[in-house]
PDB file of C-alpha atoms in Angstrom:
ATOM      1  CA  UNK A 197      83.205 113.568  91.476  1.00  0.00           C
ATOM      2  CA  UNK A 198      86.053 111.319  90.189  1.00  0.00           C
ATOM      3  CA  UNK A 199      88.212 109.591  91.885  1.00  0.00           C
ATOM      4  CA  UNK A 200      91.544 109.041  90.206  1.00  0.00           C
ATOM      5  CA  UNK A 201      94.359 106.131  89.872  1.00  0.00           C
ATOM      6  CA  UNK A 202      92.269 103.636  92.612  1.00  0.00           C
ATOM      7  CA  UNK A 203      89.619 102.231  94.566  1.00  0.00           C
ATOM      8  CA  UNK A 204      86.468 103.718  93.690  1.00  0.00           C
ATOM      9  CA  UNK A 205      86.939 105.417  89.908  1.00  0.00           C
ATOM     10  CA  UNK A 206      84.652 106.356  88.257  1.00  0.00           C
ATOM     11  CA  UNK A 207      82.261 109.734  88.022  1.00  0.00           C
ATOM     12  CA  UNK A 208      79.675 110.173  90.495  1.00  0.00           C
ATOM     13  CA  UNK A 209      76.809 112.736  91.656  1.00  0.00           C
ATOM     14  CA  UNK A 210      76.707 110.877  95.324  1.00  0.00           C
ATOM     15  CA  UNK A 211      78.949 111.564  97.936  1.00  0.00           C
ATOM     16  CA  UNK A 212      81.801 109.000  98.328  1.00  0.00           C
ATOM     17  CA  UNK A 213      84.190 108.050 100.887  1.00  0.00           C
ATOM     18  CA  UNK A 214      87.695 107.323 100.020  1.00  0.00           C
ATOM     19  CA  UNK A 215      90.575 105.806 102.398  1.00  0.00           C
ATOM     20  CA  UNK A 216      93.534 107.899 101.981  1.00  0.00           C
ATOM     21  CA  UNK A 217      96.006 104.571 103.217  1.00  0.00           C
ATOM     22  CA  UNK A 218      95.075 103.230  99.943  1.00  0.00           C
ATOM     23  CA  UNK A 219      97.283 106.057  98.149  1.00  0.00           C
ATOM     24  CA  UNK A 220     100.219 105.862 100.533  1.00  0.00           C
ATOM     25  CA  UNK A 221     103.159 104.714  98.314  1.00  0.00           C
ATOM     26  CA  UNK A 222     106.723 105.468  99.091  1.00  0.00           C
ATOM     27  CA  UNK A 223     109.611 104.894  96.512  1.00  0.00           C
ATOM     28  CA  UNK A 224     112.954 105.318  97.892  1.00  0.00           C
ATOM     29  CA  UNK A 225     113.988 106.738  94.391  1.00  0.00           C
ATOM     30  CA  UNK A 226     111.853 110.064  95.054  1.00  0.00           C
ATOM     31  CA  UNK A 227     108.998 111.288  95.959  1.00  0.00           C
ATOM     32  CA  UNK A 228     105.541 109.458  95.075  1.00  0.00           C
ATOM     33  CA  UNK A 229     101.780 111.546  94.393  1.00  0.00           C
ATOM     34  CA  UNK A 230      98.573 109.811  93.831  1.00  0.00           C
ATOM     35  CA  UNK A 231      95.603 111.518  92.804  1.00  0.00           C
ATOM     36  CA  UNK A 232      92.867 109.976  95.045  1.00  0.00           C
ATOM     37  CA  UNK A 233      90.106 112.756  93.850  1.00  0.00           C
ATOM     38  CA  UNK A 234      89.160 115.054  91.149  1.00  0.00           C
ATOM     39  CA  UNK A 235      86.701 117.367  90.359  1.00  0.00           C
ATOM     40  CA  UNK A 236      85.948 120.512  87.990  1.00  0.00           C
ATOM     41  CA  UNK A 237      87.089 122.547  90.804  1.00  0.00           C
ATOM     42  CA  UNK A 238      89.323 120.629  92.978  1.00  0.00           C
ATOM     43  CA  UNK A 239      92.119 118.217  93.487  1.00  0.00           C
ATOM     44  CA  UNK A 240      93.195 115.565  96.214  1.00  0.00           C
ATOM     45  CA  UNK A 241      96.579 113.982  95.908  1.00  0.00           C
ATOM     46  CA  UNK A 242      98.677 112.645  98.453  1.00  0.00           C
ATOM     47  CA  UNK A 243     102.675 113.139  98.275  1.00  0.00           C
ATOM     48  CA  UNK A 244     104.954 110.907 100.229  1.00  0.00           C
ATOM     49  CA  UNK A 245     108.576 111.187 100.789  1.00  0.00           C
ATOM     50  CA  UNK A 246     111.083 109.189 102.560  1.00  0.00           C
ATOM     51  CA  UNK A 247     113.858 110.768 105.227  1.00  0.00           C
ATOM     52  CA  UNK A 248     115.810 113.157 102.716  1.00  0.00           C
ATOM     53  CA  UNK A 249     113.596 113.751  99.832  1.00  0.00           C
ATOM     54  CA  UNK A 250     112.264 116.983  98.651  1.00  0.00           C
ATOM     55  CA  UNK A 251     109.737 118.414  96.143  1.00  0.00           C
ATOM     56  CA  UNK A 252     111.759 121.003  94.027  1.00  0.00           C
ATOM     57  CA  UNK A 253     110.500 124.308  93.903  1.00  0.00           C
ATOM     58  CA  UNK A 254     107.034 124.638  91.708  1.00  0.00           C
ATOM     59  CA  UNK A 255     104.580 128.056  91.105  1.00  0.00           C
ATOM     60  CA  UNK A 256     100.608 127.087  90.196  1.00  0.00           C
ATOM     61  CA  UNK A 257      99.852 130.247  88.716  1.00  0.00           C
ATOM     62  CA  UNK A 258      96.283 130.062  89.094  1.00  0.00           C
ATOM     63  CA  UNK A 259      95.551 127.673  91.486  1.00  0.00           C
ATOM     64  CA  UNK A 260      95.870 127.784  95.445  1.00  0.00           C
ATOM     65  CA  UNK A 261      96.986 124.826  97.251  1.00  0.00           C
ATOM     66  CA  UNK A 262      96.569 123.481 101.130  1.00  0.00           C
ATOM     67  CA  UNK A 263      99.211 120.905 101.944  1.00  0.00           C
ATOM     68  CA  UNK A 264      98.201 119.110 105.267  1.00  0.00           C
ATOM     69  CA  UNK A 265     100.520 116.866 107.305  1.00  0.00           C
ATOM     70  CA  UNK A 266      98.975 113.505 108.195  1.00  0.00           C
ATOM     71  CA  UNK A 267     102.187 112.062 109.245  1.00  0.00           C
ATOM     72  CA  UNK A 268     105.734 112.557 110.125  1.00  0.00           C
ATOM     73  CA  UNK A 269     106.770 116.448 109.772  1.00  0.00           C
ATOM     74  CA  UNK A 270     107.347 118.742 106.826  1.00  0.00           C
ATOM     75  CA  UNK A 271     108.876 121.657 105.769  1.00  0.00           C
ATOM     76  CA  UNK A 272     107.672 123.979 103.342  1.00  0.00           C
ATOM     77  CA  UNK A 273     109.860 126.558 102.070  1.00  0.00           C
ATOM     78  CA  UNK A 274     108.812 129.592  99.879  1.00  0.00           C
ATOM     79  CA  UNK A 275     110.119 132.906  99.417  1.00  0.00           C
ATOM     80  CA  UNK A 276     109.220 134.532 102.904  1.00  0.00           C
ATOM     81  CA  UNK A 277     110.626 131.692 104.560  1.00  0.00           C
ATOM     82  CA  UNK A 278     110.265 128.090 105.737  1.00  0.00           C
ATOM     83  CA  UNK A 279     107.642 126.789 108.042  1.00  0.00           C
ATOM     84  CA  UNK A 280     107.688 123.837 109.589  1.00  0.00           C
ATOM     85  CA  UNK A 281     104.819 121.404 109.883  1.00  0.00           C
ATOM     86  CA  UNK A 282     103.628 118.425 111.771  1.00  0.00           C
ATOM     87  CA  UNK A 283     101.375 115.977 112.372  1.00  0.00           C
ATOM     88  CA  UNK A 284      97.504 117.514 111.377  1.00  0.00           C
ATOM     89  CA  UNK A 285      98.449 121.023 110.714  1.00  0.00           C
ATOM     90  CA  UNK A 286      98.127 122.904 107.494  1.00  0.00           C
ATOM     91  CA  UNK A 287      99.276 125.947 105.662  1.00  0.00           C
ATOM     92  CA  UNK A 288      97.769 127.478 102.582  1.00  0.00           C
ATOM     93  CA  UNK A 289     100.352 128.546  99.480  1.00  0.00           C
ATOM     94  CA  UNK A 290      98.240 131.122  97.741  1.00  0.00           C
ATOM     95  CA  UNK A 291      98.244 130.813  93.480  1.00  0.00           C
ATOM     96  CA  UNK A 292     101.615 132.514  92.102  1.00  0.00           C
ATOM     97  CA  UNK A 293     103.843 131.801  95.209  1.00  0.00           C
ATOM     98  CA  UNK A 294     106.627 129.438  94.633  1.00  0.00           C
ATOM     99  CA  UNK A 295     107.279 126.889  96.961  1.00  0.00           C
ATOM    100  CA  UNK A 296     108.756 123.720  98.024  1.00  0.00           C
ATOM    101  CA  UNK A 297     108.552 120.983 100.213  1.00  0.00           C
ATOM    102  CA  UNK A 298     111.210 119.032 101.958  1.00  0.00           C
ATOM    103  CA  UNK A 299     111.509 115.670 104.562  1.00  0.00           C
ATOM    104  CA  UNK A 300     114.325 116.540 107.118  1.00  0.00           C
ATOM    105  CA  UNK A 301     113.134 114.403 109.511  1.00  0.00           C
ATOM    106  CA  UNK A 302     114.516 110.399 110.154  1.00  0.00           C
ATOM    107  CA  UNK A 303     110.543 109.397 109.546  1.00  0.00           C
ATOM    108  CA  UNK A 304     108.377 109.142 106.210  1.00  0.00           C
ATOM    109  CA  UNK A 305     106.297 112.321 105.455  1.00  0.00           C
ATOM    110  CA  UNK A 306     102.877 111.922 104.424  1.00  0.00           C
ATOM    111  CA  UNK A 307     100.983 115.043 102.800  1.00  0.00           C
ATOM    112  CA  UNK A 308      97.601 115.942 101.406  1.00  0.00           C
ATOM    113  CA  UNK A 309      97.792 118.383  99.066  1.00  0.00           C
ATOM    114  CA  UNK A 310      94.312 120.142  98.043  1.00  0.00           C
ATOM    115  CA  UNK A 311      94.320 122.462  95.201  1.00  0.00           C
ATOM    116  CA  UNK A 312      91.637 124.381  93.657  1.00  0.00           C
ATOM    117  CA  UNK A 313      91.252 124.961  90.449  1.00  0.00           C
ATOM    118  CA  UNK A 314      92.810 121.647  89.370  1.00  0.00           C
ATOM    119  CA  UNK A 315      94.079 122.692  85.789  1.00  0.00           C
ATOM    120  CA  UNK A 316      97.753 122.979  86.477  1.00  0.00           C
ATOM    121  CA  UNK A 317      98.283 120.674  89.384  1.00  0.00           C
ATOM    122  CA  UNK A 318     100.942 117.943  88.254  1.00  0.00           C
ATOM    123  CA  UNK A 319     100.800 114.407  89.775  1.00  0.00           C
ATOM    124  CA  UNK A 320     104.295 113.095  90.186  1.00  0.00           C
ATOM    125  CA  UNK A 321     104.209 109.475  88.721  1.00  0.00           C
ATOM    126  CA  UNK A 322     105.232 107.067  91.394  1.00  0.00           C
ATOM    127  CA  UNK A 323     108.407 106.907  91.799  1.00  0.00           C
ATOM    128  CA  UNK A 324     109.374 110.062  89.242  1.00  0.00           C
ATOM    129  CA  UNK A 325     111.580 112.748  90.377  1.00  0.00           C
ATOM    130  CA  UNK A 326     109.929 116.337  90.638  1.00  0.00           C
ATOM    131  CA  UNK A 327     112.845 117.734  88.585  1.00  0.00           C
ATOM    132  CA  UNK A 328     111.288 117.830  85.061  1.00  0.00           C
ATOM    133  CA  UNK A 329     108.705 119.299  86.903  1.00  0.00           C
ATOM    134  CA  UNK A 330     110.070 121.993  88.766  1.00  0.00           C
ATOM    135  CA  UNK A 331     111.902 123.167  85.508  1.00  0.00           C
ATOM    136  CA  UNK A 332     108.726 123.571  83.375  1.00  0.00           C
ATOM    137  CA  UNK A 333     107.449 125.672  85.879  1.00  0.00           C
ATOM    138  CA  UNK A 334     110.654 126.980  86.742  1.00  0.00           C
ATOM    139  CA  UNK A 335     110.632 129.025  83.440  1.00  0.00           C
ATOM    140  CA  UNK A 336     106.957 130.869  84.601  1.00  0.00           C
ATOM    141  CA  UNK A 337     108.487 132.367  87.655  1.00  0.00           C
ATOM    142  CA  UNK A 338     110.554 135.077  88.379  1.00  0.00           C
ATOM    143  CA  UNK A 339     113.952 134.915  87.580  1.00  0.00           C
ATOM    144  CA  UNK A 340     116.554 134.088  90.784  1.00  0.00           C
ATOM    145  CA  UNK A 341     113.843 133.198  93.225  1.00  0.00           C
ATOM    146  CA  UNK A 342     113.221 129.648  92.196  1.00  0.00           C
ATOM    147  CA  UNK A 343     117.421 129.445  92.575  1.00  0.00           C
ATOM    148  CA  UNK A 344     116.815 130.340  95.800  1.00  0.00           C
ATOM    149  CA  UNK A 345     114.487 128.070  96.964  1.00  0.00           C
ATOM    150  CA  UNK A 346     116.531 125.293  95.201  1.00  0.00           C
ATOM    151  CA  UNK A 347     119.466 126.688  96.941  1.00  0.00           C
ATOM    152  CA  UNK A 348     117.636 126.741 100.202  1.00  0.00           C
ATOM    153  CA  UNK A 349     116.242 122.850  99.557  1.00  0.00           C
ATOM    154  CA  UNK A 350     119.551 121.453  99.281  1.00  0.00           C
ATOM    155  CA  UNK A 351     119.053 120.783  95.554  1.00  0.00           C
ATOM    156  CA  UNK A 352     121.273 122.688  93.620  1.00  0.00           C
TER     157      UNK A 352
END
């Protein structure tokens, strides 16, 4: 196992712990991700966003993703809908399904994101905007729905 961008890199057989806190980082210009573990077959990041802030609407076409809340609330908005989240509860965005995530709330949003395989999971520099992201993979899925989602983020 790897762990990425902190305390504890390196590659390892063993198991090893790693405190989440220490990939908490919140940038008032956008939302932050951290990689805090990697594998062949997995990925751990943790996304942060301040009151406001959204992740614009992305598709992993191959890989399925479990965001968990482990503070503040979220929403998570994909074609079927938007669900809202809170503190230690979880929802699963299958590979292929576009999707979005968004901080209505007046408190910082902390999120866990696991995704497996790990091949086309982007890691938002701190600090970046999602945009250039969400455009690249804006141009693998259908045509109109990621409009929508924008549309229904607040983004465009």
């Amino acid at each position: 196992m790897s762990n990425a961008d902190g305390p504890g890199d390196g590659v390892s057989t063993e198991p090893k712990p790693v405190d989440l806190r220490d990939y908490v980082e919140f940038d008032v210009d956008g939302p932050t991700s951290r990689r805090a573990m990697l594998t062949d077959v997995l990925a751990l990041d943790v996304i942060c966003l301040e009151p406001q802030q959204t992740v614009e609407a992305r598709t992993f076409e191959t890989a399925d993703a479990v965001y968990t809340v482990l503070g503040g609330q979220a929403w998570v908005v994909t074609d079927d809908g938007e669900v809202t989240l809170t503190a230690l509860q979880a929802i699963l965005v299958p590979a292929g399904v576009p999707h979005g995530l968004r901080n209505l709330s007046a408190d910082p949003l902390i999120l866990q994101v696991v995704t497996s395989p790990p091949d086309e999971t982007p890691v938002l520099a701190i600090g970046a905007s999602p945009v250039a992201i969400a455009e690249h993979e804006a141009e693998a899925a259908r045509p109109g729905l990621v409009d929508r989602l924008r549309r229904t983020l607040g983004s465009g």
